[in-house]
mmCIF file of C-alpha atoms in Angstrom:
data_model
loop_
_atom_site.group_PDB
_atom_site.id
_atom_site.type_symbol
_atom_site.label_atom_id
_atom_site.label_comp_id
_atom_site.label_asym_id
_atom_site.label_seq_id
_atom_site.Cartn_x
_atom_site.Cartn_y
_atom_site.Cartn_z
ATOM 1 C CA MET A 1 -9.088 16.003 -8.475
ATOM 2 C CA GLU A 2 -9.889 17.236 -4.888
ATOM 3 C CA LEU A 3 -7.899 19.120 -2.537
ATOM 4 C CA SER A 4 -6.257 17.920 0.861
ATOM 5 C CA PHE A 5 -4.206 19.737 3.422
ATOM 6 C CA SER A 6 -1.647 18.673 5.871
ATOM 7 C CA LEU A 7 -3.234 19.172 9.347
ATOM 8 C CA ASN A 8 0.099 19.372 11.472
ATOM 9 C CA TYR A 9 1.137 22.412 9.734
ATOM 10 C CA LEU A 10 -1.690 24.156 11.610
ATOM 11 C CA GLU A 11 -0.349 23.007 15.089
ATOM 12 C CA LYS A 12 2.258 25.966 15.214
ATOM 13 C CA VAL A 13 0.949 29.182 16.877
ATOM 14 C CA ARG A 14 3.133 32.025 16.043
ATOM 15 C CA GLY A 15 4.780 33.670 19.214
ATOM 16 C CA SER A 16 4.013 31.002 21.418
ATOM 17 C CA LYS A 17 5.251 27.345 22.474
ATOM 18 C CA MET A 18 1.278 26.439 22.803
ATOM 19 C CA ARG A 19 0.123 24.091 20.138
ATOM 20 C CA ARG A 20 -3.241 24.844 18.358
ATOM 21 C CA ASP A 21 -6.220 22.626 19.470
ATOM 22 C CA PHE A 22 -7.092 19.707 17.148
ATOM 23 C CA SER A 23 -10.594 20.757 16.926
ATOM 24 C CA GLU A 24 -9.528 24.377 15.906
ATOM 25 C CA MET A 25 -7.168 22.955 13.070
ATOM 26 C CA VAL A 26 -9.949 20.919 11.533
ATOM 27 C CA ALA A 27 -12.368 24.091 11.821
ATOM 28 C CA LEU A 28 -9.665 26.024 9.930
ATOM 29 C CA CYS A 29 -9.502 23.440 7.252
ATOM 30 C CA ARG A 30 -13.093 23.204 6.760
ATOM 31 C CA ASP A 31 -13.861 26.991 6.740
ATOM 32 C CA ALA A 32 -11.069 27.589 4.154
ATOM 33 C CA GLY A 33 -12.751 25.025 1.950
ATOM 34 C CA PHE A 34 -10.980 21.663 2.370
ATOM 35 C CA ARG A 35 -12.841 18.410 2.854
ATOM 36 C CA TYR A 36 -9.959 16.303 3.044
ATOM 37 C CA VAL A 37 -6.899 16.405 5.511
ATOM 38 C CA ASP A 38 -3.321 14.592 5.874
ATOM 39 C CA TYR A 39 -3.170 13.311 9.515
ATOM 40 C CA THR A 40 -0.223 12.835 11.734
ATOM 41 C CA PRO A 41 -0.972 10.366 14.581
ATOM 42 C CA ASP A 42 0.540 10.983 18.171
ATOM 43 C CA PHE A 43 2.376 7.588 17.712
ATOM 44 C CA GLN A 44 4.716 8.050 20.695
ATOM 45 C CA ALA A 45 2.109 8.519 22.985
ATOM 46 C CA PRO A 46 0.995 5.613 25.084
ATOM 47 C CA ASP A 47 -2.650 6.540 24.551
ATOM 48 C CA PHE A 48 -2.169 7.235 20.628
ATOM 49 C CA ALA A 49 -5.028 4.882 19.838
ATOM 50 C CA GLU A 50 -7.577 6.725 22.316
ATOM 51 C CA LYS A 51 -6.336 10.018 20.962
ATOM 52 C CA ALA A 52 -7.051 8.587 17.157
ATOM 53 C CA TYR A 53 -10.579 7.836 18.278
ATOM 54 C CA ARG A 54 -11.333 11.250 19.597
ATOM 55 C CA ASP A 55 -9.597 12.822 16.806
ATOM 56 C CA ARG A 56 -11.960 10.585 14.203
ATOM 57 C CA GLU A 57 -14.891 12.033 16.143
ATOM 58 C CA ILE A 58 -13.990 15.625 15.644
ATOM 59 C CA LEU A 59 -13.080 15.116 11.989
ATOM 60 C CA ASP A 60 -16.589 13.225 11.305
ATOM 61 C CA ALA A 61 -18.423 16.088 13.181
ATOM 62 C CA ALA A 62 -16.808 18.578 10.803
ATOM 63 C CA GLY A 63 -17.375 16.513 7.704
ATOM 64 C CA ILE A 64 -13.708 16.174 7.014
ATOM 65 C CA ALA A 65 -11.871 12.668 6.052
ATOM 66 C CA VAL A 66 -8.422 11.761 6.313
ATOM 67 C CA GLU A 67 -6.738 11.138 2.602
ATOM 68 C CA GLN A 68 -3.390 9.936 4.091
ATOM 69 C CA THR A 69 -0.996 9.719 7.158
ATOM 70 C CA HIS A 70 2.727 9.450 7.083
ATOM 71 C CA ALA A 71 4.830 6.832 8.811
ATOM 72 C CA PRO A 72 7.921 8.017 10.748
ATOM 73 C CA MET A 73 11.062 7.824 9.048
ATOM 74 C CA ASN A 74 14.545 7.050 10.992
ATOM 75 C CA ARG A 75 17.092 7.935 8.355
ATOM 76 C CA TYR A 76 18.256 10.708 10.734
ATOM 77 C CA ARG A 77 18.239 8.693 13.838
ATOM 78 C CA THR A 78 15.204 10.541 15.184
ATOM 79 C CA TYR A 79 13.995 7.692 17.379
ATOM 80 C CA PRO A 80 15.760 5.015 19.348
ATOM 81 C CA ASP A 81 16.151 2.110 16.919
ATOM 82 C CA GLU A 82 14.541 -0.463 19.672
ATOM 83 C CA ARG A 83 11.345 1.842 19.572
ATOM 84 C CA PHE A 84 11.027 2.589 15.914
ATOM 85 C CA GLY A 85 9.098 -0.586 14.943
ATOM 86 C CA GLU A 86 6.661 -0.061 17.681
ATOM 87 C CA TYR A 87 6.186 3.676 16.380
ATOM 88 C CA TYR A 88 5.649 2.297 12.829
ATOM 89 C CA LYS A 89 3.129 -0.107 13.926
ATOM 90 C CA ASN A 90 1.228 2.548 15.901
ATOM 91 C CA VAL A 91 0.832 4.821 12.859
ATOM 92 C CA PHE A 92 -0.818 1.840 10.787
ATOM 93 C CA GLU A 93 -3.224 1.181 13.758
ATOM 94 C CA ALA A 94 -3.974 4.717 14.119
ATOM 95 C CA SER A 95 -4.420 5.570 10.440
ATOM 96 C CA GLY A 96 -7.135 2.529 10.403
ATOM 97 C CA ILE A 97 -8.766 4.154 13.224
ATOM 98 C CA VAL A 98 -9.094 7.749 11.732
ATOM 99 C CA GLY A 99 -10.366 5.991 8.436
ATOM 100 C CA ALA A 100 -7.269 6.979 6.178
ATOM 101 C CA LYS A 101 -7.117 5.851 2.628
ATOM 102 C CA TYR A 102 -3.270 5.807 2.308
ATOM 103 C CA VAL A 103 -0.376 5.474 4.709
ATOM 104 C CA VAL A 104 2.808 7.247 2.917
ATOM 105 C CA VAL A 105 6.075 5.513 3.769
ATOM 106 C CA HIS A 106 9.663 5.981 2.853
ATOM 107 C CA GLY A 107 11.918 3.149 1.400
ATOM 108 C CA ASP A 108 15.355 4.413 2.846
ATOM 109 C CA GLU A 109 15.653 2.882 5.878
ATOM 110 C CA TYR A 110 18.635 0.879 4.863
ATOM 111 C CA ARG A 111 21.896 2.374 6.105
ATOM 112 C CA VAL A 112 24.726 2.388 3.437
ATOM 113 C CA THR A 113 28.196 1.585 4.534
ATOM 114 C CA ASP A 114 30.668 0.307 2.009
ATOM 115 C CA ARG A 115 28.720 -0.418 -0.983
ATOM 116 C CA TYR A 116 25.563 0.525 -2.706
ATOM 117 C CA ASP A 117 23.915 -2.711 -4.059
ATOM 118 C CA GLU A 118 20.523 -1.895 -5.351
ATOM 119 C CA ARG A 119 19.141 -5.335 -5.294
ATOM 120 C CA GLU A 120 20.226 -5.915 -1.490
ATOM 121 C CA ILE A 121 18.757 -2.612 -0.473
ATOM 122 C CA GLN A 122 15.454 -3.309 -2.337
ATOM 123 C CA ASP A 123 15.372 -6.810 -0.646
ATOM 124 C CA PHE A 124 15.703 -4.863 2.817
ATOM 125 C CA ALA A 125 13.023 -2.426 1.954
ATOM 126 C CA TYR A 126 10.635 -4.897 0.654
ATOM 127 C CA ASP A 127 11.151 -7.079 3.842
ATOM 128 C CA PHE A 128 10.733 -4.012 6.172
ATOM 129 C CA LEU A 129 7.666 -2.856 4.365
ATOM 130 C CA ALA A 130 5.659 -6.182 3.645
ATOM 131 C CA PRO A 131 4.152 -6.697 7.066
ATOM 132 C CA TYR A 132 2.724 -3.249 6.823
ATOM 133 C CA VAL A 133 1.559 -3.660 3.523
ATOM 134 C CA ASP A 134 -0.471 -6.774 4.744
ATOM 135 C CA TYR A 135 -1.844 -4.922 7.686
ATOM 136 C CA ALA A 136 -2.714 -2.208 5.489
ATOM 137 C CA LYS A 137 -4.862 -4.496 3.088
ATOM 138 C CA LYS A 138 -6.509 -6.194 6.056
ATOM 139 C CA ASN A 139 -7.531 -2.797 7.442
ATOM 140 C CA GLY A 140 -8.783 -1.320 4.208
ATOM 141 C CA MET A 141 -5.807 0.908 3.508
ATOM 142 C CA ALA A 142 -3.024 1.264 0.927
ATOM 143 C CA VAL A 143 0.639 1.754 1.158
ATOM 144 C CA ALA A 144 2.218 4.887 -0.797
ATOM 145 C CA ILE A 145 5.923 4.791 -1.104
ATOM 146 C CA GLU A 146 7.312 8.225 -1.591
ATOM 147 C CA ASN A 147 9.880 9.551 -3.964
ATOM 148 C CA LEU A 148 13.083 11.001 -2.217
ATOM 149 C CA PHE A 149 16.116 12.539 -3.112
ATOM 150 C CA GLU A 150 19.953 12.399 -2.362
ATOM 151 C CA ASP A 151 20.435 14.587 0.763
ATOM 152 C CA HIS A 152 24.218 13.869 1.020
ATOM 153 C CA CYS A 153 24.075 13.727 4.912
ATOM 154 C CA PHE A 154 25.772 10.326 4.952
ATOM 155 C CA PRO A 155 28.670 8.890 3.234
ATOM 156 C CA GLU A 156 27.878 8.085 -0.449
ATOM 157 C CA VAL A 157 29.089 5.126 -2.608
ATOM 158 C CA ASN A 158 29.369 6.556 -6.199
ATOM 159 C CA GLY A 159 27.238 9.350 -5.221
ATOM 160 C CA ARG A 160 24.507 7.200 -3.805
ATOM 161 C CA SER A 161 23.216 6.558 -0.169
ATOM 162 C CA ARG A 162 19.482 6.937 -0.257
ATOM 163 C CA PHE A 163 17.430 4.225 -1.958
ATOM 164 C CA THR A 164 14.333 5.494 -4.215
ATOM 165 C CA SER A 165 15.794 8.527 -5.017
ATOM 166 C CA THR A 166 15.704 7.579 -8.617
ATOM 167 C CA ALA A 167 12.465 6.723 -10.400
ATOM 168 C CA GLY A 168 13.723 3.429 -11.493
ATOM 169 C CA GLU A 169 14.289 2.370 -7.803
ATOM 170 C CA LEU A 170 11.071 3.654 -6.634
ATOM 171 C CA LYS A 171 9.169 1.909 -9.433
ATOM 172 C CA GLY A 172 11.052 -1.301 -8.852
ATOM 173 C CA LEU A 173 10.100 -1.544 -5.330
ATOM 174 C CA ILE A 174 6.575 -0.910 -6.118
ATOM 175 C CA GLU A 175 6.319 -3.436 -8.838
ATOM 176 C CA ARG A 176 8.146 -5.884 -6.502
ATOM 177 C CA PHE A 177 5.050 -5.964 -4.502
ATOM 178 C CA ASN A 178 2.772 -6.628 -7.599
ATOM 179 C CA ASP A 179 -0.230 -5.401 -5.486
ATOM 180 C CA PRO A 180 -2.756 -2.926 -6.207
ATOM 181 C CA SER A 181 -2.644 -1.811 -2.587
ATOM 182 C CA VAL A 182 0.917 -0.430 -2.973
ATOM 183 C CA GLY A 183 1.644 2.601 -4.966
ATOM 184 C CA CYS A 184 3.520 5.859 -5.254
ATOM 185 C CA CYS A 185 3.166 9.082 -3.125
ATOM 186 C CA TRP A 186 4.769 11.503 -5.770
ATOM 187 C CA ASP A 187 6.313 14.408 -3.916
ATOM 188 C CA PHE A 188 6.628 17.374 -6.287
ATOM 189 C CA GLY A 189 9.287 19.085 -4.103
ATOM 190 C CA HIS A 190 11.488 16.001 -3.777
ATOM 191 C CA ALA A 191 11.322 15.525 -7.566
ATOM 192 C CA ALA A 192 12.622 19.043 -8.186
ATOM 193 C CA CYS A 193 15.537 18.366 -5.733
ATOM 194 C CA ALA A 194 16.153 14.987 -7.217
ATOM 195 C CA PHE A 195 15.853 15.700 -10.775
ATOM 196 C CA GLY A 196 15.834 19.247 -11.359
ATOM 197 C CA THR A 197 12.957 21.198 -12.594
ATOM 198 C CA ASP A 198 13.958 20.430 -15.960
ATOM 199 C CA LYS A 199 13.813 16.640 -15.782
ATOM 200 C CA MET A 200 11.211 16.302 -12.915
ATOM 201 C CA LEU A 201 8.214 15.777 -15.355
ATOM 202 C CA SER A 202 9.950 13.076 -17.226
ATOM 203 C CA ALA A 203 10.700 11.147 -13.984
ATOM 204 C CA LEU A 204 6.695 11.751 -13.089
ATOM 205 C CA MET A 205 5.874 10.241 -16.456
ATOM 206 C CA GLU A 206 8.304 7.329 -15.778
ATOM 207 C CA MET A 207 6.246 6.269 -12.746
ATOM 208 C CA GLY A 208 3.110 5.969 -14.957
ATOM 209 C CA SER A 209 -0.169 4.672 -13.199
ATOM 210 C CA CYS A 210 1.667 3.917 -9.855
ATOM 211 C CA ILE A 211 0.813 7.421 -8.648
ATOM 212 C CA CYS A 212 -1.997 7.182 -6.226
ATOM 213 C CA CYS A 213 -1.416 10.408 -3.995
ATOM 214 C CA THR A 214 0.567 13.613 -3.677
ATOM 215 C CA HIS A 215 2.607 15.956 -1.739
ATOM 216 C CA VAL A 216 2.265 19.203 -3.185
ATOM 217 C CA HIS A 217 4.843 21.899 -2.514
ATOM 218 C CA ASP A 218 7.420 24.063 -4.392
ATOM 219 C CA ASN A 219 11.096 24.983 -4.084
ATOM 220 C CA TYR A 220 13.901 26.697 -5.736
ATOM 221 C CA TYR A 221 17.855 26.326 -5.868
ATOM 222 C CA GLY A 222 17.382 22.700 -5.485
ATOM 223 C CA LYS A 223 16.559 22.946 -1.790
ATOM 224 C CA ASP A 224 13.539 21.113 -0.108
ATOM 225 C CA LEU A 225 11.730 24.254 0.993
ATOM 226 C CA HIS A 226 8.160 22.939 1.237
ATOM 227 C CA VAL A 227 6.842 26.492 0.020
ATOM 228 C CA SER A 228 3.242 26.640 -1.806
ATOM 229 C CA PRO A 229 3.029 26.615 -5.541
ATOM 230 C CA PHE A 230 4.125 29.388 -7.723
ATOM 231 C CA LEU A 231 6.655 30.499 -4.991
ATOM 232 C CA GLY A 232 9.416 28.341 -6.490
ATOM 233 C CA ASP A 233 10.535 27.087 -9.997
ATOM 234 C CA ILE A 234 8.191 23.982 -10.723
ATOM 235 C CA ASP A 235 6.514 24.175 -13.865
ATOM 236 C CA TRP A 236 2.893 23.316 -12.359
ATOM 237 C CA GLU A 237 1.115 23.869 -15.607
ATOM 238 C CA SER A 238 2.889 20.962 -17.472
ATOM 239 C CA HIS A 239 2.480 18.798 -14.334
ATOM 240 C CA MET A 240 -1.207 19.341 -14.169
ATOM 241 C CA LYS A 241 -1.746 18.580 -17.692
ATOM 242 C CA HIS A 242 0.180 15.233 -17.274
ATOM 243 C CA LEU A 243 -1.673 14.504 -14.196
ATOM 244 C CA LYS A 244 -4.928 14.733 -16.147
ATOM 245 C CA THR A 245 -3.465 12.853 -19.439
ATOM 246 C CA ILE A 246 -2.927 9.875 -17.143
ATOM 247 C CA GLY A 247 -6.272 10.109 -15.385
ATOM 248 C CA TYR A 248 -4.961 10.683 -12.061
ATOM 249 C CA LYS A 249 -8.012 10.244 -9.549
ATOM 250 C CA GLY A 250 -6.243 10.790 -6.060
ATOM 251 C CA LYS A 251 -6.145 14.117 -4.055
ATOM 252 C CA PHE A 252 -3.875 17.134 -4.432
ATOM 253 C CA SER A 253 -2.372 17.159 -1.011
ATOM 254 C CA PHE A 254 -0.650 20.301 0.050
ATOM 255 C CA GLU A 255 2.607 19.541 2.540
ATOM 256 C CA LEU A 256 3.750 22.778 3.703
ATOM 257 C CA VAL A 257 6.227 22.801 6.533
ATOM 258 C CA TYR A 258 8.261 25.839 7.449
ATOM 259 C CA GLY A 259 7.031 29.087 9.125
ATOM 260 C CA SER A 260 3.868 30.038 10.968
ATOM 261 C CA TYR A 261 1.100 32.585 10.488
ATOM 262 C CA PRO A 262 -0.457 34.973 13.104
ATOM 263 C CA ASP A 263 -3.708 33.822 14.198
ATOM 264 C CA ALA A 264 -5.142 37.156 12.533
ATOM 265 C CA LEU A 265 -3.891 35.881 8.970
ATOM 266 C CA ILE A 266 -3.880 31.940 9.153
ATOM 267 C CA GLY A 267 -7.497 31.612 8.112
ATOM 268 C CA LYS A 268 -7.273 33.934 5.203
ATOM 269 C CA TRP A 269 -3.793 32.366 4.048
ATOM 270 C CA LEU A 270 -5.433 28.885 4.291
ATOM 271 C CA LYS A 271 -8.399 30.104 2.056
ATOM 272 C CA HIS A 272 -5.708 31.459 -0.429
ATOM 273 C CA ILE A 273 -3.991 27.906 -0.471
ATOM 274 C CA CYS A 274 -7.275 26.406 -1.304
ATOM 275 C CA GLU A 275 -7.861 28.776 -4.046
ATOM 276 C CA VAL A 276 -4.249 28.043 -5.302
ATOM 277 C CA GLY A 277 -5.140 24.318 -5.316
ATOM 278 C CA GLU A 278 -8.714 24.873 -6.971
ATOM 279 C CA TYR A 279 -6.670 27.026 -9.915
ATOM 280 C CA LEU A 280 -4.195 24.219 -10.380
ATOM 281 C CA VAL A 281 -6.706 21.422 -10.498
ATOM 282 C CA SER A 282 -8.870 23.540 -13.026
ATOM 283 C CA LEU A 283 -6.076 23.491 -15.456
#
């Protein structure tokens, strides 16, 4: 099991509105010991493809490969509905350019109103994702559907508003495709929010061999905090044991989000994260 790190976390420069240069982010990951990264395309830019080609050259020169990218999600109305499909397509095109193995997607674009009909929502999610699954297959990639959790941001029907917040829904959607190019991105932090730290391992077990890639982060108090392992309540030892039991061959991909480190510490901190990952995969 090898390690990967989410590049976009390194964009932030503490105490400045400036963004860190892409080549510097790649060098930081390389020098810390990472050989794989998660990449976020600039999918809103008119020249997104050209940027992806330039980024690919930088990555190749550094000996870094892209493990996964992440498609945009519009549950929170982040993007105009009329542009969302365009942005989604751009991510898949850019993912192919940089040589990504997986494109991670959410299955929660259906907006619940007066009822929560699991079959109806699954139909919607399947129809939405199917063209992108076809595109990914034709371009040597796979689609990984991420496990989510009820965020209580919208009206709920019997406590539900967000599809794929249960292992059964997620596995059902994946199995609907019946295609080896569709699997699960298991997000450990989301699982802790959805099932609690006492039941999240059982949910992981329920997914079986569907797991093809990961989002690694920890949390506590049921909040999606995206902190590094051992700073929260997740029982990492039991989860690592299970991943080895099922013969998981994918990457162990850190997805940290909040905060930023000073330039004087960012390299040392990143090496520490790599050491944490090396310890975990050695268990």
